[in-house]
Each structure stands twice: as C-alpha cells, then as structure tokens.
C-alpha cells in the first residue's frame, strides 16, 4: 500500500508499487471495516438454507474490472448479463463466486412464501 508519501512510506527493504489491485481492507478484520474473517457468499447461502451455487446462473453475474475482482468484492450484480448494469471500466462476469440471493436489496434473502389466495367473492345464486 502506497500512502500519500509514496516510496518514503515504505521501509528500507520494501518498494511502493502503483497500479496493483489490492486494498488495505484485505488486511483489516471485519470488526474494523476490513475483510479478514468476512464470510463468503457460499457460507452465507448455506446459513440461510440456500443451495450453493444457485441453480440460476444469473445469480452469479457480477461487475468488476476483472473476473477475480468481481468474484472477490461482489459489489454490483448484473443479472441481465449486460455491461450496461456496470460502472465505467467494469465488465459483467458470469460464474463468479458471488450470489445475489445473499445480498440485501438485490435478491431474495429468505425463501419466498406462497401468496395467500384471494378471498371468495360472495354472490347470490339465481
């Protein structure tokens, strides 16, 4: 990680590399806003009683600048398979390790319930 001071932030035997896809949150525990110890989408699905991977391949379509990035961060689903669902510089990747069913606001988070049937309409027989 290169701080504001670039190479001078590094120890004598270290080098500062720009353009490398890594994130300081990779090295921070979940409790501090990082990703160490964060449950995978597969683990979350199992806890929710969902099969993983989903039978619906579109549950695993996610945006990212690379397949690895999309699979790691799972930040934006693209269930239609279109790059138009993604931000500039991102592509829609299928077959990621992500699962929309475990993301609040994107997919179902619990098994759906059956809708109640409408009440009967009373009428007078002729």
mmCIF file with all atom_site columns, C-alpha atoms in Angstrom:
data_model
loop_
_atom_site.group_PDB
_atom_site.id
_atom_site.type_symbol
_atom_site.label_atom_id
_atom_site.label_alt_id
_atom_site.label_comp_id
_atom_site.label_asym_id
_atom_site.label_entity_id
_atom_site.label_seq_id
_atom_site.pdbx_PDB_ins_code
_atom_site.Cartn_x
_atom_site.Cartn_y
_atom_site.Cartn_z
_atom_site.occupancy
_atom_site.B_iso_or_equiv
_atom_site.pdbx_formal_charge
_atom_site.auth_seq_id
_atom_site.auth_comp_id
_atom_site.auth_asym_id
_atom_site.auth_atom_id
_atom_site.pdbx_PDB_model_num
ATOM 1   C CA . UNK A 1 1   ? 0.000   0.000   0.000   1.00 0.00 ? 1   UNK A CA 1
ATOM 2   C CA . UNK A 1 2   ? 1.469   3.344   -1.010  1.00 0.00 ? 2   UNK A CA 1
ATOM 3   C CA . UNK A 1 3   ? 0.424   6.170   1.276   1.00 0.00 ? 3   UNK A CA 1
ATOM 4   C CA . UNK A 1 4   ? 0.382   9.858   0.489   1.00 0.00 ? 4   UNK A CA 1
ATOM 5   C CA . UNK A 1 5   ? 4.185   9.976   0.667   1.00 0.00 ? 5   UNK A CA 1
ATOM 6   C CA . UNK A 1 6   ? 4.721   7.203   -1.889  1.00 0.00 ? 6   UNK A CA 1
ATOM 7   C CA . UNK A 1 7   ? 8.047   5.368   -1.620  1.00 0.00 ? 7   UNK A CA 1
ATOM 8   C CA . UNK A 1 8   ? 9.013   7.209   1.573   1.00 0.00 ? 8   UNK A CA 1
ATOM 9   C CA . UNK A 1 9   ? 6.145   5.393   3.374   1.00 0.00 ? 9   UNK A CA 1
ATOM 10  C CA . UNK A 1 10  ? 7.931   2.085   2.811   1.00 0.00 ? 10  UNK A CA 1
ATOM 11  C CA . UNK A 1 11  ? 10.603  0.501   4.963   1.00 0.00 ? 11  UNK A CA 1
ATOM 12  C CA . UNK A 1 12  ? 14.132  0.240   3.542   1.00 0.00 ? 12  UNK A CA 1
ATOM 13  C CA . UNK A 1 13  ? 13.643  -3.228  2.031   1.00 0.00 ? 13  UNK A CA 1
ATOM 14  C CA . UNK A 1 14  ? 10.143  -2.514  0.668   1.00 0.00 ? 14  UNK A CA 1
ATOM 15  C CA . UNK A 1 15  ? 9.028   -0.946  -2.583  1.00 0.00 ? 15  UNK A CA 1
ATOM 16  C CA . UNK A 1 16  ? 5.926   1.003   -3.409  1.00 0.00 ? 16  UNK A CA 1
ATOM 17  C CA . UNK A 1 17  ? 4.020   -0.391  -6.405  1.00 0.00 ? 17  UNK A CA 1
ATOM 18  C CA . UNK A 1 18  ? 1.367   1.682   -8.124  1.00 0.00 ? 18  UNK A CA 1
ATOM 19  C CA . UNK A 1 19  ? -1.440  0.198   -10.194 1.00 0.00 ? 19  UNK A CA 1
ATOM 20  C CA . UNK A 1 20  ? -1.585  -3.037  -8.183  1.00 0.00 ? 20  UNK A CA 1
ATOM 21  C CA . UNK A 1 21  ? -5.119  -4.188  -7.380  1.00 0.00 ? 21  UNK A CA 1
ATOM 22  C CA . UNK A 1 22  ? -5.052  -4.608  -3.631  1.00 0.00 ? 22  UNK A CA 1
ATOM 23  C CA . UNK A 1 23  ? -6.874  -2.944  -0.810  1.00 0.00 ? 23  UNK A CA 1
ATOM 24  C CA . UNK A 1 24  ? -5.743  -2.156  2.732   1.00 0.00 ? 24  UNK A CA 1
ATOM 25  C CA . UNK A 1 25  ? -9.065  -3.635  3.926   1.00 0.00 ? 25  UNK A CA 1
ATOM 26  C CA . UNK A 1 26  ? -7.741  -7.061  2.866   1.00 0.00 ? 26  UNK A CA 1
ATOM 27  C CA . UNK A 1 27  ? -5.517  -6.886  5.939   1.00 0.00 ? 27  UNK A CA 1
ATOM 28  C CA . UNK A 1 28  ? -8.065  -5.475  8.424   1.00 0.00 ? 28  UNK A CA 1
ATOM 29  C CA . UNK A 1 29  ? -10.548 -7.517  10.500  1.00 0.00 ? 29  UNK A CA 1
ATOM 30  C CA . UNK A 1 30  ? -14.264 -7.254  9.704   1.00 0.00 ? 30  UNK A CA 1
ATOM 31  C CA . UNK A 1 31  ? -14.847 -5.533  13.053  1.00 0.00 ? 31  UNK A CA 1
ATOM 32  C CA . UNK A 1 32  ? -12.636 -2.648  11.889  1.00 0.00 ? 32  UNK A CA 1
ATOM 33  C CA . UNK A 1 33  ? -14.258 -2.314  8.456   1.00 0.00 ? 33  UNK A CA 1
ATOM 34  C CA . UNK A 1 34  ? -11.966 -4.768  6.695   1.00 0.00 ? 34  UNK A CA 1
ATOM 35  C CA . UNK A 1 35  ? -12.486 -8.124  5.022   1.00 0.00 ? 35  UNK A CA 1
ATOM 36  C CA . UNK A 1 36  ? -10.406 -10.512 7.164   1.00 0.00 ? 36  UNK A CA 1
ATOM 37  C CA . UNK A 1 37  ? -12.808 -13.108 8.533   1.00 0.00 ? 37  UNK A CA 1
ATOM 38  C CA . UNK A 1 38  ? -15.676 -11.987 6.302   1.00 0.00 ? 38  UNK A CA 1
ATOM 39  C CA . UNK A 1 39  ? -17.956 -14.849 5.318   1.00 0.00 ? 39  UNK A CA 1
ATOM 40  C CA . UNK A 1 40  ? -18.089 -15.852 1.673   1.00 0.00 ? 40  UNK A CA 1
ATOM 41  C CA . UNK A 1 41  ? -21.333 -15.763 -0.264  1.00 0.00 ? 41  UNK A CA 1
ATOM 42  C CA . UNK A 1 42  ? -21.298 -19.571 -0.241  1.00 0.00 ? 42  UNK A CA 1
ATOM 43  C CA . UNK A 1 43  ? -21.104 -19.619 3.571   1.00 0.00 ? 43  UNK A CA 1
ATOM 44  C CA . UNK A 1 44  ? -23.895 -17.055 3.843   1.00 0.00 ? 44  UNK A CA 1
ATOM 45  C CA . UNK A 1 45  ? -26.097 -19.056 1.444   1.00 0.00 ? 45  UNK A CA 1
ATOM 46  C CA . UNK A 1 46  ? -25.572 -22.226 3.498   1.00 0.00 ? 46  UNK A CA 1
ATOM 47  C CA . UNK A 1 47  ? -26.513 -20.378 6.710   1.00 0.00 ? 47  UNK A CA 1
ATOM 48  C CA . UNK A 1 48  ? -29.709 -19.215 5.008   1.00 0.00 ? 48  UNK A CA 1
ATOM 49  C CA . UNK A 1 49  ? -30.586 -22.732 3.901   1.00 0.00 ? 49  UNK A CA 1
ATOM 50  C CA . UNK A 1 50  ? -29.960 -21.974 0.223   1.00 0.00 ? 50  UNK A CA 1
ATOM 51  C CA . UNK A 1 51  ? -28.163 -24.338 -2.115  1.00 0.00 ? 51  UNK A CA 1
ATOM 52  C CA . UNK A 1 52  ? -24.874 -23.012 -3.426  1.00 0.00 ? 52  UNK A CA 1
ATOM 53  C CA . UNK A 1 53  ? -24.150 -22.428 -6.181  1.00 0.00 ? 53  UNK A CA 1
ATOM 54  C CA . UNK A 1 54  ? -27.602 -21.373 -7.240  1.00 0.00 ? 54  UNK A CA 1
ATOM 55  C CA . UNK A 1 55  ? -29.430 -23.291 -9.969  1.00 0.00 ? 55  UNK A CA 1
ATOM 56  C CA . UNK A 1 56  ? -29.951 -19.917 -11.664 1.00 0.00 ? 56  UNK A CA 1
ATOM 57  C CA . UNK A 1 57  ? -26.640 -18.913 -13.275 1.00 0.00 ? 57  UNK A CA 1
ATOM 58  C CA . UNK A 1 58  ? -27.687 -15.234 -13.337 1.00 0.00 ? 58  UNK A CA 1
ATOM 59  C CA . UNK A 1 59  ? -27.393 -15.182 -9.517  1.00 0.00 ? 59  UNK A CA 1
ATOM 60  C CA . UNK A 1 60  ? -23.624 -15.283 -10.078 1.00 0.00 ? 60  UNK A CA 1
ATOM 61  C CA . UNK A 1 61  ? -23.266 -12.476 -12.673 1.00 0.00 ? 61  UNK A CA 1
ATOM 62  C CA . UNK A 1 62  ? -21.259 -9.614  -11.125 1.00 0.00 ? 62  UNK A CA 1
ATOM 63  C CA . UNK A 1 63  ? -19.438 -6.485  -12.284 1.00 0.00 ? 63  UNK A CA 1
ATOM 64  C CA . UNK A 1 64  ? -15.763 -5.708  -11.916 1.00 0.00 ? 64  UNK A CA 1
ATOM 65  C CA . UNK A 1 65  ? -12.671 -4.625  -13.832 1.00 0.00 ? 65  UNK A CA 1
ATOM 66  C CA . UNK A 1 66  ? -11.582 -8.294  -13.831 1.00 0.00 ? 66  UNK A CA 1
ATOM 67  C CA . UNK A 1 67  ? -13.133 -11.669 -13.046 1.00 0.00 ? 67  UNK A CA 1
ATOM 68  C CA . UNK A 1 68  ? -11.018 -12.002 -9.887  1.00 0.00 ? 68  UNK A CA 1
ATOM 69  C CA . UNK A 1 69  ? -12.056 -8.554  -8.654  1.00 0.00 ? 69  UNK A CA 1
ATOM 70  C CA . UNK A 1 70  ? -15.759 -9.222  -9.334  1.00 0.00 ? 70  UNK A CA 1
ATOM 71  C CA . UNK A 1 71  ? -15.547 -12.582 -7.505  1.00 0.00 ? 71  UNK A CA 1
ATOM 72  C CA . UNK A 1 72  ? -13.689 -11.143 -4.543  1.00 0.00 ? 72  UNK A CA 1
ATOM 73  C CA . UNK A 1 73  ? -15.711 -7.998  -3.864  1.00 0.00 ? 73  UNK A CA 1
ATOM 74  C CA . UNK A 1 74  ? -19.203 -8.923  -5.158  1.00 0.00 ? 74  UNK A CA 1
ATOM 75  C CA . UNK A 1 75  ? -20.188 -5.265  -5.099  1.00 0.00 ? 75  UNK A CA 1
ATOM 76  C CA . UNK A 1 76  ? -22.529 -4.958  -8.086  1.00 0.00 ? 76  UNK A CA 1
ATOM 77  C CA . UNK A 1 77  ? -24.648 -7.706  -9.648  1.00 0.00 ? 77  UNK A CA 1
ATOM 78  C CA . UNK A 1 78  ? -25.522 -7.622  -13.343 1.00 0.00 ? 78  UNK A CA 1
ATOM 79  C CA . UNK A 1 79  ? -28.327 -10.212 -13.510 1.00 0.00 ? 79  UNK A CA 1
ATOM 80  C CA . UNK A 1 80  ? -29.171 -9.366  -17.118 1.00 0.00 ? 80  UNK A CA 1
ATOM 81  C CA . UNK A 1 81  ? -25.616 -10.258 -18.150 1.00 0.00 ? 81  UNK A CA 1
ATOM 82  C CA . UNK A 1 82  ? -25.151 -6.813  -19.667 1.00 0.00 ? 82  UNK A CA 1
ATOM 83  C CA . UNK A 1 83  ? -22.209 -4.499  -19.159 1.00 0.00 ? 83  UNK A CA 1
ATOM 84  C CA . UNK A 1 84  ? -24.786 -1.680  -19.064 1.00 0.00 ? 84  UNK A CA 1
ATOM 85  C CA . UNK A 1 85  ? -25.511 -2.695  -15.444 1.00 0.00 ? 85  UNK A CA 1
ATOM 86  C CA . UNK A 1 86  ? -21.881 -1.952  -14.557 1.00 0.00 ? 86  UNK A CA 1
ATOM 87  C CA . UNK A 1 87  ? -19.982 1.280   -13.999 1.00 0.00 ? 87  UNK A CA 1
ATOM 88  C CA . UNK A 1 88  ? -17.395 2.644   -16.441 1.00 0.00 ? 88  UNK A CA 1
ATOM 89  C CA . UNK A 1 89  ? -14.344 0.416   -16.594 1.00 0.00 ? 89  UNK A CA 1
ATOM 90  C CA . UNK A 1 90  ? -16.236 -2.629  -15.353 1.00 0.00 ? 90  UNK A CA 1
ATOM 91  C CA . UNK A 1 91  ? -17.476 -5.682  -17.184 1.00 0.00 ? 91  UNK A CA 1
ATOM 92  C CA . UNK A 1 92  ? -20.193 -8.202  -16.363 1.00 0.00 ? 92  UNK A CA 1
ATOM 93  C CA . UNK A 1 93  ? -18.706 -11.607 -15.483 1.00 0.00 ? 93  UNK A CA 1
ATOM 94  C CA . UNK A 1 94  ? -20.625 -14.858 -15.227 1.00 0.00 ? 94  UNK A CA 1
ATOM 95  C CA . UNK A 1 95  ? -19.730 -17.742 -12.947 1.00 0.00 ? 95  UNK A CA 1
ATOM 96  C CA . UNK A 1 96  ? -18.330 -15.648 -10.091 1.00 0.00 ? 96  UNK A CA 1
ATOM 97  C CA . UNK A 1 97  ? -18.282 -16.919 -6.502  1.00 0.00 ? 97  UNK A CA 1
ATOM 98  C CA . UNK A 1 98  ? -20.805 -14.185 -5.618  1.00 0.00 ? 98  UNK A CA 1
ATOM 99  C CA . UNK A 1 99  ? -24.517 -14.852 -5.103  1.00 0.00 ? 99  UNK A CA 1
ATOM 100 C CA . UNK A 1 100 ? -27.210 -12.156 -5.370  1.00 0.00 ? 100 UNK A CA 1
ATOM 101 C CA . UNK A 1 101 ? -29.529 -14.142 -3.117  1.00 0.00 ? 101 UNK A CA 1
ATOM 102 C CA . UNK A 1 102 ? -27.472 -13.242 -0.048  1.00 0.00 ? 102 UNK A CA 1
ATOM 103 C CA . UNK A 1 103 ? -27.217 -9.521  -0.833  1.00 0.00 ? 103 UNK A CA 1
ATOM 104 C CA . UNK A 1 104 ? -29.808 -7.303  0.855   1.00 0.00 ? 104 UNK A CA 1
ATOM 105 C CA . UNK A 1 105 ? -31.549 -5.135  -1.698  1.00 0.00 ? 105 UNK A CA 1
ATOM 106 C CA . UNK A 1 106 ? -30.571 -7.214  -4.738  1.00 0.00 ? 106 UNK A CA 1
ATOM 107 C CA . UNK A 1 107 ? -32.173 -10.590 -4.387  1.00 0.00 ? 107 UNK A CA 1
ATOM 108 C CA . UNK A 1 108 ? -34.267 -12.600 -2.028  1.00 0.00 ? 108 UNK A CA 1
ATOM 109 C CA . UNK A 1 109 ? -32.647 -13.144 1.328   1.00 0.00 ? 109 UNK A CA 1
ATOM 110 C CA . UNK A 1 110 ? -35.043 -15.830 2.555   1.00 0.00 ? 110 UNK A CA 1
ATOM 111 C CA . UNK A 1 111 ? -37.025 -18.498 0.812   1.00 0.00 ? 111 UNK A CA 1
ATOM 112 C CA . UNK A 1 112 ? -40.204 -16.922 -0.615  1.00 0.00 ? 112 UNK A CA 1
ATOM 113 C CA . UNK A 1 113 ? -43.548 -17.648 0.947   1.00 0.00 ? 113 UNK A CA 1
ATOM 114 C CA . UNK A 1 114 ? -46.656 -18.554 -1.010  1.00 0.00 ? 114 UNK A CA 1
ATOM 115 C CA . UNK A 1 115 ? -49.075 -15.723 -1.601  1.00 0.00 ? 115 UNK A CA 1
ATOM 116 C CA . UNK A 1 116 ? -52.426 -16.124 0.059   1.00 0.00 ? 116 UNK A CA 1
ATOM 117 C CA . UNK A 1 117 ? -55.281 -16.850 -2.276  1.00 0.00 ? 117 UNK A CA 1
ATOM 118 C CA . UNK A 1 118 ? -57.823 -14.064 -2.738  1.00 0.00 ? 118 UNK A CA 1
ATOM 119 C CA . UNK A 1 119 ? -60.968 -14.389 -0.646  1.00 0.00 ? 119 UNK A CA 1
ATOM 120 C CA . UNK A 1 120 ? -64.037 -15.801 -2.387  1.00 0.00 ? 120 UNK A CA 1
ATOM 121 C CA . UNK A 1 121 ? -66.420 -13.281 -3.865  1.00 0.00 ? 121 UNK A CA 1
ATOM 122 C CA . UNK A 1 122 ? -69.895 -13.716 -2.449  1.00 0.00 ? 122 UNK A CA 1
ATOM 123 C CA . UNK A 1 123 ? -72.797 -13.578 -4.849  1.00 0.00 ? 123 UNK A CA 1
ATOM 124 C CA . UNK A 1 124 ? -76.447 -14.540 -4.815  1.00 0.00 ? 124 UNK A CA 1
ATOM 125 C CA . UNK A 1 125 ? -77.351 -17.647 -6.769  1.00 0.00 ? 125 UNK A CA 1
ATOM 126 C CA . UNK A 1 126 ? -80.251 -17.075 -9.232  1.00 0.00 ? 126 UNK A CA 1
#
